[in-house]
Amino acid sequence: MAAGGGTKAILAALGANLGIAIAKFIAAGVTGSASMLAEGIHSCADSGNQALLLLGGKRAKRDASEQHPFGYGRERYIYAFVVSIVLFSVGGLFALYEGYHKIHEALEHPEEGLSHWYWAVGVLVIGIVLEGFSFRTAIVEANKERGGASWVEYIRRAKAPELPVVLLEDLGALVGLVLALLGVGLAVVTGNPIYDGIGTLCIGVLLVVIAVVLAIETKSLLLGESARSDQVRAIRQAVEAEEPVERVIHLRTLHLGPDELLVAIKIAVSSRDTADDIAHAIDSAERRIREVVPLHTIIYIEPDLYRESVAGSAGEGVR
């Protein structure tokens, strides 16, 4: 993982979540608020998730081995997928259970309200400020990468998982804090603790939705995604820029990691070209590909003869 935006956003989120988690647990113990307890567990889950992202980034930097000749870049995707599981199970399901339990208690003992509610409100307000700082850091770093893409497009198309994960976690944390504040506030104003339980249920639903979105996106990365469409066009143009390459017969790309790209190309050459001509063309094409796609790129180029009638039906050249 690059030492820039992703790491900076993760460290900002980790620092904020550790501090907020301690404060939330203290407030939950003093007030008896289910929303505060759920938020404390949520912050612990987020802290663990950021540690997992840092660990995944470190392990992905290992050199390629005989058993893993293309390196370990996909470890970043694996750890991001684990994050979605932790967020779903530890954060979301616990909050749903705690919300149900609190509502059940409130229905049986409606007279038992929150004690020392100002602790909860104070911690939640401070938490909103700290999470806002963390979220702002993630937004600033993500803006350096997303270009003109919308936020939905950025989350869906980003090849590096760290920033999208931190963005969604921070967004979930901010909304969760607001929900907890509403739940506690309504419980205090009305004297009915059932609102605290309802707020906790809403937090649980929110975390489950975010976890599912993260799982879907990281699963796609784990399965293997191609380069962006603009990168594929640039590669094709770079290969076809010079003779003796007549055209690209087919082109396949696959991300081995966020910063690692496998490129496999079959090019059409003439039967009149010598082996030296073809070798020189392949070397030149590889150089141009690395210029237009500044990633760690593994390139395989296969020369072939081309017949339009056969290629049009089968997508392959004829030897």
GROMACS .gro file of C-alpha atoms in nm, residues 33 35 102-114 182-199:
model
   33
   33SER     CA    1  -2.756   0.341   2.710
   35SER     CA    2  -2.706   0.304   2.175
  102LYS     CA    3  -3.322  -0.285   2.488
  103ILE     CA    4  -3.670  -0.253   2.332
  104HIS     CA    5  -3.778  -0.574   2.507
  105GLU     CA    6  -3.655  -0.436   2.841
  106ALA     CA    7  -3.821  -0.099   2.778
  107LEU     CA    8  -4.156  -0.266   2.714
  108GLU     CA    9  -4.129  -0.464   3.038
  109HIS     CA   10  -3.988  -0.181   3.251
  110PRO     CA   11  -4.080   0.150   3.085
  111GLU     CA   12  -4.004   0.342   3.406
  112GLU     CA   13  -3.630   0.265   3.386
  113GLY     CA   14  -3.491   0.557   3.188
  114LEU     CA   15  -3.135   0.667   3.120
  182LEU     CA   16  -3.138   1.105   1.834
  183GLY     CA   17  -3.217   0.785   2.023
  184VAL     CA   18  -3.068   0.910   2.348
  185GLY     CA   19  -3.223   1.255   2.304
  186LEU     CA   20  -3.573   1.119   2.245
  187ALA     CA   21  -3.535   0.879   2.536
  188VAL     CA   22  -3.443   1.170   2.765
  189VAL     CA   23  -3.713   1.408   2.637
  190THR     CA   24  -3.996   1.153   2.646
  191GLY     CA   25  -3.872   0.951   2.943
  192ASN     CA   26  -3.925   0.637   2.734
  193PRO     CA   27  -3.610   0.422   2.690
  194ILE     CA   28  -3.763   0.245   2.390
  195TYR     CA   29  -3.626   0.521   2.166
  196ASP     CA   30  -3.274   0.429   2.274
  197GLY     CA   31  -3.341   0.076   2.153
  198ILE     CA   32  -3.488   0.200   1.825
  199GLY     CA   33  -3.178   0.412   1.766
   0.00000   0.00000   0.00000
